[in-house]
PDB file of C-alpha atoms in Angstrom:
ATOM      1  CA  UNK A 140     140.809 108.059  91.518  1.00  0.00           C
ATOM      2  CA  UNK A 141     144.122 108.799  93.358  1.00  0.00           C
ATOM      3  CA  UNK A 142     145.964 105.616  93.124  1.00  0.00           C
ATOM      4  CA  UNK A 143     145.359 101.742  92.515  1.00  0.00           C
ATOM      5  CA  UNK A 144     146.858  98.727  93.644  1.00  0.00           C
ATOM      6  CA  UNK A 145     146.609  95.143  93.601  1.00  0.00           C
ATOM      7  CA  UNK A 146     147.577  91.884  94.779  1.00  0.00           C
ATOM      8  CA  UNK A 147     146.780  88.021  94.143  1.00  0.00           C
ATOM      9  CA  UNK A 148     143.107  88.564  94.318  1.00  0.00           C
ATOM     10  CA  UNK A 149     141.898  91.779  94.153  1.00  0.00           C
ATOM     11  CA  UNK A 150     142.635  95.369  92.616  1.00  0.00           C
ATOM     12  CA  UNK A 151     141.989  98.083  94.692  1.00  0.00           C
ATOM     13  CA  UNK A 152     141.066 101.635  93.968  1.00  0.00           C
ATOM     14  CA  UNK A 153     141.818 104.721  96.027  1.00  0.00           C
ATOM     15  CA  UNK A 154     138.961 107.170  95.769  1.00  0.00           C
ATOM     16  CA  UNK A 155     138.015 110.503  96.811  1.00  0.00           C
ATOM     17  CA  UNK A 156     136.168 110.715 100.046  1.00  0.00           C
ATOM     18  CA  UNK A 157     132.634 112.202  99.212  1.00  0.00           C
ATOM     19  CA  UNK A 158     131.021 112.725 103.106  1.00  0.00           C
ATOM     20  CA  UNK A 159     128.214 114.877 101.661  1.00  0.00           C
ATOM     21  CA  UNK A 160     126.156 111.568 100.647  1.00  0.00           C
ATOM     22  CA  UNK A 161     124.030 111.281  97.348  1.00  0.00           C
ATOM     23  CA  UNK A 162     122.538 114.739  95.660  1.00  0.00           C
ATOM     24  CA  UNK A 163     119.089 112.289  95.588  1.00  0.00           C
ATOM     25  CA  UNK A 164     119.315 112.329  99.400  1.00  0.00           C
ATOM     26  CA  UNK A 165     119.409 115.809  99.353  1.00  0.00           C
ATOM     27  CA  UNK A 166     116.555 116.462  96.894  1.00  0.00           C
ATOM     28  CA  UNK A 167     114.560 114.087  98.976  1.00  0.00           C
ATOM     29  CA  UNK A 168     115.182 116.341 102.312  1.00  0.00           C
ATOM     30  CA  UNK A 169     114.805 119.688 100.258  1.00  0.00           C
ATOM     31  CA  UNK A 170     111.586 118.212  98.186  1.00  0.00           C
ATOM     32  CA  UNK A 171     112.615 120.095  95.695  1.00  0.00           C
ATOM     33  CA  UNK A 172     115.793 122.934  94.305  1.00  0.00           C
ATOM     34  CA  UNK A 173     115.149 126.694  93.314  1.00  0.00           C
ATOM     35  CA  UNK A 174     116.824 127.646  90.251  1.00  0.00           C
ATOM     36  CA  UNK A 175     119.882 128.920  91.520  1.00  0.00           C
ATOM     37  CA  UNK A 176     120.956 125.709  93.261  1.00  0.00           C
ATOM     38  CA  UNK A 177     119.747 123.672  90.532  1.00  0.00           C
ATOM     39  CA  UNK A 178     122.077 125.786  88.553  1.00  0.00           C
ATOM     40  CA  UNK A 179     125.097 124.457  90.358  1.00  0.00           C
ATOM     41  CA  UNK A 180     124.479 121.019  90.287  1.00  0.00           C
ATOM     42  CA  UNK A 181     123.352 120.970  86.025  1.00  0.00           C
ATOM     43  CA  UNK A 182     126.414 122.925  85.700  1.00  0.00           C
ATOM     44  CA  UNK A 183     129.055 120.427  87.317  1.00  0.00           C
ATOM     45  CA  UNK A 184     127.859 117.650  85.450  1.00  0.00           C
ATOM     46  CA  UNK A 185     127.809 120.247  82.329  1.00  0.00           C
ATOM     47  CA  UNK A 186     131.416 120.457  82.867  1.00  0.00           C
ATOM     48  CA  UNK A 187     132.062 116.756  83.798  1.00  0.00           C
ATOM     49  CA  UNK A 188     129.952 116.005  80.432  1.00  0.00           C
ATOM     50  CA  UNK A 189     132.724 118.243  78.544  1.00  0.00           C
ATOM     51  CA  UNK A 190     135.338 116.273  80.051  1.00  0.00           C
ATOM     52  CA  UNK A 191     134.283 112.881  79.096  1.00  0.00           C
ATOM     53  CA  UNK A 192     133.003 113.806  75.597  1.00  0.00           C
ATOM     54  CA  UNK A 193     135.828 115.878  74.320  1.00  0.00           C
ATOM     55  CA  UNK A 194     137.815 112.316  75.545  1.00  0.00           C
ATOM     56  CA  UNK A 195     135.069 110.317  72.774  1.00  0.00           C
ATOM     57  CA  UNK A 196     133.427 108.968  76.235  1.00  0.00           C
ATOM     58  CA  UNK A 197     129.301 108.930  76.998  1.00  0.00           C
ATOM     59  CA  UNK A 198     128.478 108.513  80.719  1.00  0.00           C
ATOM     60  CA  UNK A 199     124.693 107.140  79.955  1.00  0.00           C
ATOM     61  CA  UNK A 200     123.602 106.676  83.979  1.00  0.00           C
ATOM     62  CA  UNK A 201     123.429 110.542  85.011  1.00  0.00           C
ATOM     63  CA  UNK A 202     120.858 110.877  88.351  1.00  0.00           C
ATOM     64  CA  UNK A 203     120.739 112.593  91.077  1.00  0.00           C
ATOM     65  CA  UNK A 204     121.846 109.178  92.688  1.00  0.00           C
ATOM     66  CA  UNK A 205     124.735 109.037  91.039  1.00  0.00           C
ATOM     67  CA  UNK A 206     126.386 112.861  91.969  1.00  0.00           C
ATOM     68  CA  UNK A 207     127.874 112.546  95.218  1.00  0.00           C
ATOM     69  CA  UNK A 208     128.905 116.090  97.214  1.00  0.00           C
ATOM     70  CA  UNK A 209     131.988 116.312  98.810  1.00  0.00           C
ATOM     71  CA  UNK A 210     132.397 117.858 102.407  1.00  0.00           C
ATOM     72  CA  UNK A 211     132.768 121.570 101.287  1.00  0.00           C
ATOM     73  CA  UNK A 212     129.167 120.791  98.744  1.00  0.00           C
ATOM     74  CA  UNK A 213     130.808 120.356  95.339  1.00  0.00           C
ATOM     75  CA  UNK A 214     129.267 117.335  93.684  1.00  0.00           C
ATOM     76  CA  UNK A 215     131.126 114.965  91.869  1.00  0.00           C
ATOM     77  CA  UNK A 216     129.758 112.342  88.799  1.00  0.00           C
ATOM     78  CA  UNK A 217     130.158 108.785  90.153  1.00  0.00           C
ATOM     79  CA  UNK A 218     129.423 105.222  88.694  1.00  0.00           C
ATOM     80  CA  UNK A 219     130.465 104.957  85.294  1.00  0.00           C
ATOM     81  CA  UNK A 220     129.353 101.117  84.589  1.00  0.00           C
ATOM     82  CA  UNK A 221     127.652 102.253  81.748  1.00  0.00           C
ATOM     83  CA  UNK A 222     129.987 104.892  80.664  1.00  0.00           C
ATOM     84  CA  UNK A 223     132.042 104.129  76.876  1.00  0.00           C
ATOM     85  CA  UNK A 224     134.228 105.041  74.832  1.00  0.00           C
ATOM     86  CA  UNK A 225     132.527 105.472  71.530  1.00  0.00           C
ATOM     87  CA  UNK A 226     135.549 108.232  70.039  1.00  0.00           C
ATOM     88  CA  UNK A 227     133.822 111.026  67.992  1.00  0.00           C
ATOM     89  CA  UNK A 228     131.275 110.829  65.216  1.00  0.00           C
ATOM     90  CA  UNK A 229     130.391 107.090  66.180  1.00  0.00           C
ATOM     91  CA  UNK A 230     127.355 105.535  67.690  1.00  0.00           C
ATOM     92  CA  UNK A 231     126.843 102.532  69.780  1.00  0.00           C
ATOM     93  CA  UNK A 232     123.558 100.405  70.650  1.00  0.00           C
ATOM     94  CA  UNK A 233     124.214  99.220  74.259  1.00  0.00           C
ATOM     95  CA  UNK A 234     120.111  98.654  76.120  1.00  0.00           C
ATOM     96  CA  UNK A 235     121.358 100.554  79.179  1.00  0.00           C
ATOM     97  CA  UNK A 236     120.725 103.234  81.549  1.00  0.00           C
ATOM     98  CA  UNK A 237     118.370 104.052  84.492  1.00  0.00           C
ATOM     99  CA  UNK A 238     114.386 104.034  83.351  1.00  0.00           C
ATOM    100  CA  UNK A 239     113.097 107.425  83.622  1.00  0.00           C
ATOM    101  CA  UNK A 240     116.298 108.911  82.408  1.00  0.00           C
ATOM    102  CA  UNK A 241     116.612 106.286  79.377  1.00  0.00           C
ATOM    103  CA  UNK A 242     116.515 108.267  75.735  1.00  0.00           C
ATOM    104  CA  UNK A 243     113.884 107.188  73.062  1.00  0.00           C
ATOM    105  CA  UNK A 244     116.668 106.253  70.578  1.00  0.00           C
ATOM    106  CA  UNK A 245     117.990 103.314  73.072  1.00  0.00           C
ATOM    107  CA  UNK A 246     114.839 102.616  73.643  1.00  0.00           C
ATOM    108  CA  UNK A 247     113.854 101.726  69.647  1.00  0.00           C
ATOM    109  CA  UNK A 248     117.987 100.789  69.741  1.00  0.00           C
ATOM    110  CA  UNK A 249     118.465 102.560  66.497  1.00  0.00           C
ATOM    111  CA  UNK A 250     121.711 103.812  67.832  1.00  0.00           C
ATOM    112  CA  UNK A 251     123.131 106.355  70.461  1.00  0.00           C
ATOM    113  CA  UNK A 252     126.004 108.724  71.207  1.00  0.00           C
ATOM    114  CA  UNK A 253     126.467 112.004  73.394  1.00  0.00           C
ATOM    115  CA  UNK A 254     123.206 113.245  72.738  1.00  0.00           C
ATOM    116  CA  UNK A 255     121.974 110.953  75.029  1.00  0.00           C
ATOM    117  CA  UNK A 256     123.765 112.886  77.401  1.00  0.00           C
ATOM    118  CA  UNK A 257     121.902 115.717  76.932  1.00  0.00           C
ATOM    119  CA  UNK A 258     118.062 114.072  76.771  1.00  0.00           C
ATOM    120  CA  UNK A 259     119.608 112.796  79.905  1.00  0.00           C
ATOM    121  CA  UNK A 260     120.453 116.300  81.206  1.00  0.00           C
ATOM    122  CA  UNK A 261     117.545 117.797  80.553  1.00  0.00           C
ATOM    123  CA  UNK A 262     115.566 115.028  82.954  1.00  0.00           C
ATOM    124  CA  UNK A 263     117.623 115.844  85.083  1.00  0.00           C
ATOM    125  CA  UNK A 264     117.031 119.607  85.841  1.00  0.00           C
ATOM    126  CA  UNK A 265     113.182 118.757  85.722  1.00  0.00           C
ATOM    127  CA  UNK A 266     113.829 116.458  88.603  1.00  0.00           C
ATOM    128  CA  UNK A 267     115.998 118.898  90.637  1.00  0.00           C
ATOM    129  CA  UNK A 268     113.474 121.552  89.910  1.00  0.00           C
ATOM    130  CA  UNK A 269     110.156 119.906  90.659  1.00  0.00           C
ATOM    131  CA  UNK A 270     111.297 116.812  93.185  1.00  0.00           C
ATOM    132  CA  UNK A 271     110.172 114.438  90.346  1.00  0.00           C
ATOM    133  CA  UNK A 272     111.634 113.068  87.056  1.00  0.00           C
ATOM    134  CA  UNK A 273     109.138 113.758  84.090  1.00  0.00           C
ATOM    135  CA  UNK A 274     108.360 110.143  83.244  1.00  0.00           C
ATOM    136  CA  UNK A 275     107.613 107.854  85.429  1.00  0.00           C
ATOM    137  CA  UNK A 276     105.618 104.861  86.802  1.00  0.00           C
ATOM    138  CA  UNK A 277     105.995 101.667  88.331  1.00  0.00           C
ATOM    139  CA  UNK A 278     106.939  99.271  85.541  1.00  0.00           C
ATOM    140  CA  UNK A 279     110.283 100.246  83.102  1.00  0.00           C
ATOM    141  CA  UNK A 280     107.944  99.075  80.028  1.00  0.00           C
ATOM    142  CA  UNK A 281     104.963 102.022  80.783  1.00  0.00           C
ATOM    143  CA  UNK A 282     107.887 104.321  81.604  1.00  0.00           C
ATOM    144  CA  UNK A 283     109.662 103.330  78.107  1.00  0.00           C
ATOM    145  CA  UNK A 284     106.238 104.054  76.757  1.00  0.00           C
ATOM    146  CA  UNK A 285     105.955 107.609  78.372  1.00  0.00           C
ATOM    147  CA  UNK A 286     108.878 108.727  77.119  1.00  0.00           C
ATOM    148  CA  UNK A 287     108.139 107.755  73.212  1.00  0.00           C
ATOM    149  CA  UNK A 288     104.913 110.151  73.831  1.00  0.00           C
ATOM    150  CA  UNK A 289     107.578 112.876  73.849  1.00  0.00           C
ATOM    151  CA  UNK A 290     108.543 115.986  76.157  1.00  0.00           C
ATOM    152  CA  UNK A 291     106.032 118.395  74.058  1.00  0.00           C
ATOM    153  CA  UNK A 292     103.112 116.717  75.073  1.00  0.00           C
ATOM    154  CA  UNK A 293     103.334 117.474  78.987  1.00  0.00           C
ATOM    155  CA  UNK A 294     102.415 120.338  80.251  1.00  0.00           C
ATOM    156  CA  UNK A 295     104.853 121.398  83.178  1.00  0.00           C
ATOM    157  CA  UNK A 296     104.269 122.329  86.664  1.00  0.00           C
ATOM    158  CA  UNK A 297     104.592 126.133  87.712  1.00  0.00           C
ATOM    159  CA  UNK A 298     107.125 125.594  89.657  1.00  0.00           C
ATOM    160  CA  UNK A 299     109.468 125.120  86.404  1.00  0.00           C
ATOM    161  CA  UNK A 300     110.602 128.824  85.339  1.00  0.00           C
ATOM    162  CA  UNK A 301     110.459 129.700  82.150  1.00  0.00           C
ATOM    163  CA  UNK A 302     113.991 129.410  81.051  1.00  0.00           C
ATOM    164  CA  UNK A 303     114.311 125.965  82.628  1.00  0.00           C
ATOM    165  CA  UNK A 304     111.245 124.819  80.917  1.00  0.00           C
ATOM    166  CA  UNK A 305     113.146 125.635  77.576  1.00  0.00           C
ATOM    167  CA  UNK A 306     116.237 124.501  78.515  1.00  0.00           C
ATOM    168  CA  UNK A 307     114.479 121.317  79.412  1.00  0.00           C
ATOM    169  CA  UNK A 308     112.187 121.147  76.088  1.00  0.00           C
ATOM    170  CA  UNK A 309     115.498 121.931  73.540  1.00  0.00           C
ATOM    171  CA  UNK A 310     117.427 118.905  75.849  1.00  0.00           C
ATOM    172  CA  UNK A 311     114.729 116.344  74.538  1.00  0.00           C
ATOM    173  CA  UNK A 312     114.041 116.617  71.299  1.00  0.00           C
ATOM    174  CA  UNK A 313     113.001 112.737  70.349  1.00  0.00           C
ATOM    175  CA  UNK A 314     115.398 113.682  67.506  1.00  0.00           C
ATOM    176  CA  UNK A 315     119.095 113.284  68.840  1.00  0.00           C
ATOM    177  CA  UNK A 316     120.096 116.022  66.128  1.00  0.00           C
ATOM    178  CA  UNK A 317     117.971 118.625  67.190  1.00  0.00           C
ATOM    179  CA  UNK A 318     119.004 118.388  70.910  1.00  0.00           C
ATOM    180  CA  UNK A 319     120.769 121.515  72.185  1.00  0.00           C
ATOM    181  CA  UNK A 320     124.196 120.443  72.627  1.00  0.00           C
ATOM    182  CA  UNK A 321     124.656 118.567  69.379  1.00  0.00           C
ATOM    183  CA  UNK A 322     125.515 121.479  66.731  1.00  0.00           C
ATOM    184  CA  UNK A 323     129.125 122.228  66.340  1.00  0.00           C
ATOM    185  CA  UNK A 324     129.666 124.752  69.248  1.00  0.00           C
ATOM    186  CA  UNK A 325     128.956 121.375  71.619  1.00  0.00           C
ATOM    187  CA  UNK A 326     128.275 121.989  75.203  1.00  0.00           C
ATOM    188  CA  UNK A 327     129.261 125.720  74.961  1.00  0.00           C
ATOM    189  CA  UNK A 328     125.837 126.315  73.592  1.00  0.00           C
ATOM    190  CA  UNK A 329     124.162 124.858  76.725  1.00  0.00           C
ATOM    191  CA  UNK A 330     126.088 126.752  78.734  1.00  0.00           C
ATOM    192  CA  UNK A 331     125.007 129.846  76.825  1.00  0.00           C
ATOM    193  CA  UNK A 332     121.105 129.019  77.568  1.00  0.00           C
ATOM    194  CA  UNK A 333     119.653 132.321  79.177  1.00  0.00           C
ATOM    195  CA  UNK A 334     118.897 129.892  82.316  1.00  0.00           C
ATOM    196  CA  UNK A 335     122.582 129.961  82.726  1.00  0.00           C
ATOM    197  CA  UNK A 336     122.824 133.409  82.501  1.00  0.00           C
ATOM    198  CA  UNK A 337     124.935 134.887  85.722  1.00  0.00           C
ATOM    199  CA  UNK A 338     126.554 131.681  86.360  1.00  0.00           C
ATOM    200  CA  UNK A 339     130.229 131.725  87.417  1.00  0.00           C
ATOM    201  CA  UNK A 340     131.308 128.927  85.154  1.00  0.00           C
ATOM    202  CA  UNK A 341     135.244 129.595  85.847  1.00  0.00           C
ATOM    203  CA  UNK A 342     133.994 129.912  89.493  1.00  0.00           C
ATOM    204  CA  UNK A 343     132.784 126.462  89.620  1.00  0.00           C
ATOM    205  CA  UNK A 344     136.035 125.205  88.109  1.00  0.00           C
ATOM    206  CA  UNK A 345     138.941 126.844  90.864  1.00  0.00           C
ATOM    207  CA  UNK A 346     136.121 126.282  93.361  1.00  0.00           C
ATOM    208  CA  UNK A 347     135.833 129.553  94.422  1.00  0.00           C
ATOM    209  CA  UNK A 348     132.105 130.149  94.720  1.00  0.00           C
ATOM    210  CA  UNK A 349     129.951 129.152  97.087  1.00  0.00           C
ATOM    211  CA  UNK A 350     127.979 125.319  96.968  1.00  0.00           C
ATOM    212  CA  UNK A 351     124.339 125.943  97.868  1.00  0.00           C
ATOM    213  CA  UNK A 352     123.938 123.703 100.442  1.00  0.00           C
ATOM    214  CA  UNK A 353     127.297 122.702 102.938  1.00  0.00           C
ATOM    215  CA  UNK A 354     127.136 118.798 103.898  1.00  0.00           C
ATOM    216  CA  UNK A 355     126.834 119.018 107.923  1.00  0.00           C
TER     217      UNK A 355
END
């Protein structure tokens, strides 16, 4: 957001040109990311994640629909509708989000905060990895009902490595608690997940390495 402005009617916002399109555009053309690229795109909204929590904010919409690349590839988090500022150590019990990505805590609304975040993240790299989210069908009620079965009872493609199958399984735990992410060290211990291993995170940040894919 660069600048706003408004008159009698309307308030206008001045936003960031993303020409790259959707990430789920991209996934649909690609069918599916290897590790490394799937690595880029976990790790920017890893970083936008730290941004908005350390600020007492959970996003609660993250999909690949909603991480827009700009022209040089670097995706950026769009669409906070159902993002809120819930400050730290607080929970709130808001019925939103997208299906497939939706936590089992909102779902049985006993309560959420920034570990839905990370259920959320961990959908997210099985659907970057493998072309399809992890639960799924055509009605949001079976879907709600997949999810309670749990992560631990599916048995994942072989296309998921082994350190992104971890990663995925420690993201969601039914219990927000246990989710990697939610001890004291935060999102640093994601970061630190051996399926991160290599990554330029400082690289990321002054955008000096290279996107996997350049918008054309």
């Amino acid at each position: 957001l660069y600048k706003t402005f408004k008159d009698d009617k309307y308030v206008y916002m001045l936003l960031e040109v993303c020409l790259g399109g959707e990430l789920w555009t991209l996934l649909r053309d690609k069918s599916q990311f290897d590790d490394m690229a799937a690595r880029f795109y976990v790790a920017s909204v890893v970083e936008a994640f730290s941004y908005l929590h350390g600020r007492g904010i959970v996003y609660r919409d993250l999909k690949p629909e909603n991480m827009l690349l700009d022209s040089h590839g670097f995706a950026k988090l769009v669409d906070f509708g159902f993002a809120k500022k819930i400050g730290f150590s607080n929970k709130t019990w808001t019925f939103c989000g997208t299906p497939e990505y939706v936590p089992p805590e909102i779902i049985l609304n006993k309560g959420h905060d920034f570990s839905a975040d990370y259920w959320s993240l961990g959908i997210l790299i099985f659907e970057l990895v493998t072309g399809n989210p992890p639960f799924t069908s055509n009605d949001a009620m079976k879907t709600y009902n997949i999810i309670l079965r749990g992560m631990d009872v599916l048995e994942f493609p072989r296309k998921v490595s082994k350190n992104a199958g971890n990663l995925i399984r420690r993201l969601c735990r039914d219990s927000p608690t246990e989710r990697l992410g939610y001890q004291k060290d935060g999102l640093h211990d994601i970061k630190k997940h051996k399926w991160f291993q290599g990554f330029h995170w400082q690289g990321l940040v002054d955008r000096s390495i290279q996107p996997p894919y350049k918008p054309k």
